[in-house]
Amino acid sequence: MRFIDLNSDMGEGFGPWNMGDDKAMLEIISTANIACGFHAGDAVIMHDTAKLALEKGVKIGAHPGFNDLYGFGRRVIKGESLSDIERQVSYQIGAMQALAHVAGHKVTHVKIHGALSNMAQEDEDLALALGRAIKAVDRNLIYVVLPLLPMEKAAQKLNMPYINEIFADRAYLENGNLVSRKIHGAVIHDAEKAAQNMLEMLEAGAIITLDGKRLKTKIETICVHSDTPQAVRIAKTVREKLINNGWEIRAF
Amino acid sequence: MRFIDLNSDMGEGFGPWNMGDDKAMLEIISTANIACGFHAGDAVIMHDTAKLALEKGVKIGAHPGFNDLYGFGRRVIKGESLSDIERQVSYQIGAMQALAHVAGHKVTHVKIHGALSNMAQEDEDLALALGRAIKAVDRNLIYVVLPLLPMEKAAQKLNMPYINEIFADRAYLENGNLVSRKIHGAVIHDAEKAAQNMLEMLEAGAIITLDGKRLKTKIETICVHSDTPQAVRIAKTVREKLINNGWEIRAF
Amino acid sequence: MRFIDLNSDMGEGFGPWNMGDDKAMLEIISTANIACGFHAGDAVIMHDTAKLALEKGVKIGAHPGFNDLYGFGRRVIKGESLSDIERQVSYQIGAMQALAHVAGHKVTHVKIHGALSNMAQEDEDLALALGRAIKAVDRNLIYVVLPLLPMEKAAQKLNMPYINEIFADRAYLENGNLVSRKIHGAVIHDAEKAAQNMLEMLEAGAIITLDGKRLKTKIETICVHSDTPQAVRIAKTVREKLINNGWEIRAF
Amino acid sequence: MRFIDLNSDMGEGFGPWNMGDDKAMLEIISTANIACGFHAGDAVIMHDTAKLALEKGVKIGAHPGFNDLYGFGRRVIKGESLSDIERQVSYQIGAMQALAHVAGHKVTHVKIHGALSNMAQEDEDLALALGRAIKAVDRNLIYVVLPLLPMEKAAQKLNMPYINEIFADRAYLENGNLVSRKIHGAVIHDAEKAAQNMLEMLEAGAIITLDGKRLKTKIETICVHSDTPQAVRIAKTVREKLINNGWEIRAF
């Protein structure tokens, strides 16, 4: 039997506002990354999402981002020291740990959100700082990284647990990074195509780039998004395609 | 030898703004309550205050409040369920725990800030909710309460560790509650008078009200404020007066 | 021909989050109250809503509330001076005026949002402060008030333009105030019943209370909500019922 | 008689926090740029600063920045469309206009704050967007620009009123831009040196760079900072030096 994890970002509402269909996604995925109140999420949503995940047997991680509700953590913010960013990430992890504990659950991993994650794909110093922020809170926390990029190298240098993630609905560049959302073709909207891509990458043990190049790497989790209209359909299609081809969906 | 703890609220700046002279206060007090980013404080300040407290041998607690930077947590906010408030308090405690851990320190207690604390002096349901929020994160955390009031009763009902606090610069009502800041005489600006009051209350084992009535109670910590111009002077005077009269200043 | 205005609160998203179906509502109503960034709304949404309203021939007003995104302006906040609240309301009106102007439109009225409005129904000093905040920005701005309550009296005392509003989906108390949302029956979910109520009140020239009592008053605008699932249907039904009974829907 | 304006950024506290000695500065300067609540400032501070400026005979402008209280508008934020930034700037100007009006004063100019201004020194599209944001609110508003840089070109292209500003405490590059604060020598801490620099630049009708090169330009206002410990002393020294050399300090 072969195993693969499906993860999705969750709890990205705030106060009176909702985003995504978390309940439906929790039936599909095996781990959930919960927003921590900086780019989205609030204490109530964090707790309730952790509780729901527990009920559905879904593992949870903290999903910290920039303190930018207005920009949903997708705006690049520059001008802070790395140590300041470390504190902000540790803060969010701690808040998530407490609310997970209150809900009877436990944070097993940390996945960085949005612009902060994108920036770290091109900046090893930042990738190291993020790793330190995670490890300093709890050395058992798993750092979710993009393989072949600075984040993976950072996790290795820090000698901390990490897992490699690929994205179901995104096209890849030759260096293993994601094609920018601004480029046509960067985001895959066709559920069947996304599912087929994932199956091929898993079978190949490689990221397959937009140009068909194969970048050998361990793949341990697939991210399915939750915040687009077609999200649930893509996630379901990926799940079914993988199961039908002999992969078991299971948390890392 | 008799012991008493001196505590003060700390880390109440935000981003570019400072408040109070934390460095000076950390030479005087034995425990510090650190703001957690909702009414004041941010991840950097929280970490750095915890680190400084560690260096000075000062114990630390989380100091959660309403999510109201503009109002500094001093505005009464109504309309949320108690469980929502519980989550918000647990969130702040978790964030503080993580940053304390990063700094090599440890959160030993929780003291509620401002309006949220004031409201709980008159509302046992709220006082219980705050206690539950603390206990749910970590059952060893100490709940700092005003004696004789709903908070103390809540801590007893929840069978959780708590300590009794009195305020150096505030006048007391007959029910053990603080005279409202809006009333003339509520705040004591004279350092010598504040110190004398504290000594008398400690010696009497009682809160002494504005009218001279003695309310018997265990007293385990004295709060000296840090956010007024005369703060450091009052704190120093209280400390010296107590030491000169045979009290050792020591964390609970 | 008899005229009545239909108004609705609009632009209540924030950053990445949406609320309500503003486009559909703008086909139904004659004036829109646009959130100003304190309890909901942001500069982009404010501008775009004003522009869309202009295209649909819908008049616009500022819809200021407490600075409480998390609580959507529905939490009661106490502890500020009235003059502080005045400044905050004037701030929001000015921001809305600027963005209306940029969009080629013009702010004609101000309707207070949520808890701030509820509080003013029971506090004439606050109702006066809100009126002063509006008048101080522009003495031609119309103060939208609940008739028979402190807001109407305040507008009269301040000798400023005002209009009387009733709510399509809310039950009324004998003093003309709304039945609290916490009471069963306070909110009317049946579209036909809401429409029938409105028609009866308009024909009677009176607010009709839950107990059937008639409170004579001028009625100049009807508020239809936009933030509930059934909002568009109720609004349409009210509009059609009124038109079918000889009322023209027209901005005040 | 020769005239020059002295301007300073003001009202940069928030809620419970203060920054700078605005009262002292208002005795020295001829125009004040008031923060608008996004990077600093709030409705109460904006109003009160406008009122105090009026009493002191000081003209006022809006001082809009990124919506980043934590970073004080000094963090570079990227990822928004130019039109989104335009709306945010217009929002802030409108809020300031309203509160100025409430205080009996009037906004005459707009000076962009911090990172948003720095970014526009190197990006004409952004400098144009900022100009449009100002002009769209009120075509009489004066755009405060750094001469020889994209902002000045943008103001010219937009055919809108503008004035040229130099900084008393900053060193200049050969292209007329400021030496980055990260470079040693970028900020001048010596009051006498700053004053002498300003006199020389005014007499030369040129920006004098760090290397002594003279860049001919009209100079209409000098910015003296208010947020550093030595701020008031530098401002006073500049003022006195200029007056002693035959320059009258007068609002543009």
Coordinates of N, CA, C and O in Angstrom, one line a residue, chain A residues 14 36-38 42-44 46-48 67 83-99 101-102 133 135-138, chain B residues 14 36-38 42-44 46-48 67 83-99 101-102 133 135-138:
Chain A
F14 N -13.1 35.5 9.1 CA -12.7 36.4 10.2 C -14.0 37.1 10.7 O -14.8 37.6 9.9
C36 N -4.2 31.6 11.7 CA -4.0 31.9 13.1 C -4.3 33.3 13.5 O -3.8 33.8 14.5
G37 N -5.1 34.0 12.7 CA -5.6 35.3 13.2 C -4.8 36.5 12.6 O -5.2 37.6 12.9
F38 N -3.7 36.2 11.9 CA -2.9 37.3 11.4 C -3.4 37.7 9.9 O -3.6 38.9 9.6
D42 N -9.8 33.7 13.5 CA -9.8 34.3 14.8 C -9.9 33.2 15.8 O -10.0 32.0 15.5
A43 N -9.9 33.6 17.1 CA -9.8 32.6 18.1 C -10.9 31.6 18.1 O -10.8 30.4 18.3
V44 N -12.1 32.1 17.8 CA -13.3 31.2 17.8 C -13.2 30.3 16.6 O -13.4 29.0 16.7
M46 N -10.5 29.4 15.0 CA -9.4 28.4 15.2 C -9.8 27.3 16.0 O -9.6 26.1 15.7
H47 N -10.5 27.6 17.1 CA -10.9 26.5 18.1 C -11.9 25.6 17.4 O -11.8 24.4 17.4
D48 N -12.9 26.2 16.7 CA -14.0 25.4 16.2 C -13.5 24.5 15.0 O -14.0 23.4 14.8
N67 N 0.8 39.7 9.4 CA -0.3 40.4 10.1 C -1.0 41.4 9.1 O -0.8 42.6 9.2
S83 N 14.4 38.4 12.8 CA 14.0 38.0 14.2 C 12.6 38.5 14.5 O 11.9 37.8 15.2
D84 N 12.2 39.6 14.0 CA 10.8 40.1 14.2 C 9.8 39.1 13.5 O 8.8 38.8 14.1
I85 N 10.1 38.7 12.3 CA 9.3 37.7 11.7 C 9.2 36.4 12.5 O 8.1 35.8 12.6
E86 N 10.3 36.0 13.0 CA 10.4 34.8 13.8 C 9.4 34.9 15.0 O 8.6 34.0 15.3
R87 N 9.4 36.0 15.7 CA 8.5 36.2 16.8 C 7.1 36.1 16.4 O 6.2 35.6 17.1
Q88 N 6.7 36.8 15.3 CA 5.3 36.8 14.8 C 4.9 35.4 14.4 O 3.7 35.0 14.6
V89 N 5.8 34.6 13.9 CA 5.4 33.2 13.5 C 5.2 32.4 14.8 O 4.3 31.6 15.0
S90 N 6.2 32.5 15.7 CA 6.1 31.8 17.0 C 4.8 32.1 17.7 O 4.1 31.3 18.3
Y91 N 4.4 33.4 17.7 CA 3.2 33.9 18.4 C 2.0 33.1 17.8 O 1.2 32.6 18.6
Q92 N 1.9 33.0 16.5 CA 0.8 32.4 15.9 C 0.7 30.9 16.2 O -0.4 30.3 16.4
I93 N 1.9 30.3 16.2 CA 1.9 28.8 16.5 C 1.4 28.6 17.9 O 0.6 27.7 18.2
G94 N 1.9 29.4 18.9 CA 1.5 29.3 20.2 C 0.0 29.4 20.4 O -0.6 28.7 21.2
A95 N -0.6 30.4 19.8 CA -2.0 30.7 19.9 C -2.8 29.4 19.3 O -3.7 29.0 19.9
M96 N -2.3 28.9 18.2 CA -2.9 27.7 17.6 C -2.8 26.5 18.5 O -3.7 25.7 18.7
Q97 N -1.6 26.3 19.1 CA -1.4 25.2 20.0 C -2.4 25.3 21.2 O -3.0 24.2 21.6
A98 N -2.6 26.4 21.8 CA -3.5 26.6 22.9 C -4.9 26.2 22.5 O -5.6 25.5 23.2
L99 N -5.4 26.7 21.4 CA -6.7 26.5 21.0 C -6.9 25.1 20.5 O -8.0 24.5 20.7
H101 N -5.3 22.6 21.9 CA -5.4 21.9 23.2 C -6.8 22.0 23.8 O -7.3 21.1 24.3
V102 N -7.3 23.3 23.8 CA -8.6 23.5 24.3 C -9.7 22.6 23.6 O -10.6 22.1 24.2
A133 N 11.7 29.7 13.9 CA 10.5 30.2 14.6 C 9.7 28.9 15.0 O 9.1 28.9 16.1
K135 N 10.8 25.7 15.3 CA 11.6 24.8 16.1 C 11.7 25.4 17.6 O 11.7 24.6 18.5
A136 N 11.7 26.7 17.6 CA 11.9 27.3 19.0 C 10.7 27.1 19.8 O 10.7 27.1 21.0
V137 N 9.5 27.0 19.2 CA 8.3 26.8 20.0 C 8.2 25.3 20.4 O 7.9 25.0 21.6
D138 N 8.5 24.4 19.5 CA 8.4 23.0 19.8 C 9.2 22.2 18.8 O 8.9 22.2 17.6
Chain B
F14 N 3.3 49.0 21.4 CA 2.8 48.4 20.2 C 3.5 48.9 19.0 O 3.6 50.1 18.9
C36 N -0.5 40.8 25.6 CA -0.5 39.7 24.6 C -0.9 40.0 23.2 O -1.2 39.2 22.4
G37 N -0.9 41.3 22.9 CA -1.2 41.7 21.5 C -2.6 42.1 21.2 O -2.9 42.5 20.1
F38 N -3.5 41.9 22.2 CA -4.9 42.3 21.9 C -5.2 43.7 22.3 O -5.8 44.5 21.5
D42 N 3.1 43.3 21.2 CA 3.1 42.6 19.9 C 4.2 41.5 20.1 O 4.8 41.4 21.2
A43 N 4.3 40.6 19.1 CA 5.2 39.4 19.3 C 6.6 39.8 19.7 O 7.2 39.1 20.5
V44 N 7.1 40.9 19.1 CA 8.5 41.2 19.4 C 8.6 41.7 20.9 O 9.5 41.3 21.6
M46 N 6.6 41.1 23.3 CA 6.3 40.0 24.2 C 7.5 39.2 24.5 O 7.9 38.8 25.6
H47 N 8.2 38.8 23.4 CA 9.4 38.0 23.5 C 10.5 38.8 24.3 O 11.1 38.2 25.2
D48 N 10.7 40.0 23.9 CA 11.8 40.8 24.5 C 11.5 41.0 26.0 O 12.5 41.1 26.8
N67 N -9.7 42.5 22.4 CA -9.0 42.9 21.2 C -9.3 44.3 20.8 O -10.2 44.6 19.9
S83 N -18.3 31.8 25.6 CA -17.3 30.9 25.0 C -16.4 31.6 24.0 O -15.3 31.2 23.8
D84 N -16.9 32.6 23.3 CA -16.1 33.4 22.4 C -15.0 34.1 23.2 O -13.8 34.1 22.8
I85 N -15.3 34.7 24.4 CA -14.3 35.3 25.2 C -13.3 34.3 25.7 O -12.1 34.6 25.7
E86 N -13.8 33.1 26.1 CA -12.8 32.1 26.5 C -11.8 31.8 25.4 O -10.6 31.7 25.7
R87 N -12.2 31.7 24.2 CA -11.3 31.4 23.1 C -10.3 32.5 22.9 O -9.1 32.2 22.7
Q88 N -10.7 33.7 23.0 CA -9.8 34.9 22.9 C -8.8 34.9 24.0 O -7.6 35.3 23.7
V89 N -9.2 34.5 25.2 CA -8.2 34.5 26.3 C -7.2 33.4 26.1 O -6.0 33.5 26.3
S90 N -7.7 32.2 25.7 CA -6.9 31.1 25.5 C -5.8 31.4 24.4 O -4.7 31.0 24.5
Y91 N -6.3 32.0 23.3 CA -5.4 32.4 22.2 C -4.3 33.2 22.7 O -3.1 32.9 22.4
Q92 N -4.5 34.2 23.5 CA -3.5 35.1 24.0 C -2.5 34.4 24.9 O -1.3 34.6 24.9
I93 N -3.1 33.5 25.8 CA -2.2 32.7 26.7 C -1.2 31.9 25.9 O 0.0 31.8 26.1
G94 N -1.8 31.2 24.8 CA -0.9 30.3 24.0 C 0.2 31.1 23.3 O 1.3 30.7 23.3
A95 N -0.2 32.3 22.8 CA 0.8 33.1 22.1 C 1.9 33.5 23.1 O 3.1 33.4 22.8
M96 N 1.5 33.8 24.3 CA 2.5 34.2 25.3 C 3.4 33.1 25.8 O 4.6 33.2 25.9
Q97 N 2.7 31.9 25.9 CA 3.5 30.7 26.3 C 4.6 30.4 25.2 O 5.7 30.1 25.6
A98 N 4.2 30.5 24.0 CA 5.2 30.2 22.9 C 6.4 31.2 23.0 O 7.5 30.8 22.9
L99 N 6.1 32.5 23.1 CA 7.1 33.5 23.1 C 8.0 33.4 24.4 O 9.2 33.7 24.3
H101 N 8.6 30.6 25.9 CA 9.4 29.4 25.7 C 10.6 29.8 24.7 O 11.7 29.4 25.0
V102 N 10.3 30.5 23.7 CA 11.3 31.0 22.8 C 12.4 31.8 23.5 O 13.6 31.6 23.2
A133 N -10.9 29.4 30.6 CA -10.0 29.7 29.5 C -8.6 29.5 29.9 O -7.8 29.0 29.1
K135 N -7.5 27.5 32.6 CA -7.4 26.1 32.9 C -7.3 25.2 31.7 O -6.6 24.2 31.7
A136 N -8.1 25.6 30.7 CA -8.2 24.7 29.5 C -6.8 24.7 28.7 O -6.5 23.8 28.0
V137 N -6.1 25.8 28.9 CA -4.8 25.8 28.2 C -3.8 25.0 29.0 O -3.0 24.3 28.4
D138 N -3.8 25.2 30.3 CA -2.8 24.5 31.1 C -3.3 24.6 32.6 O -3.4 25.6 33.2

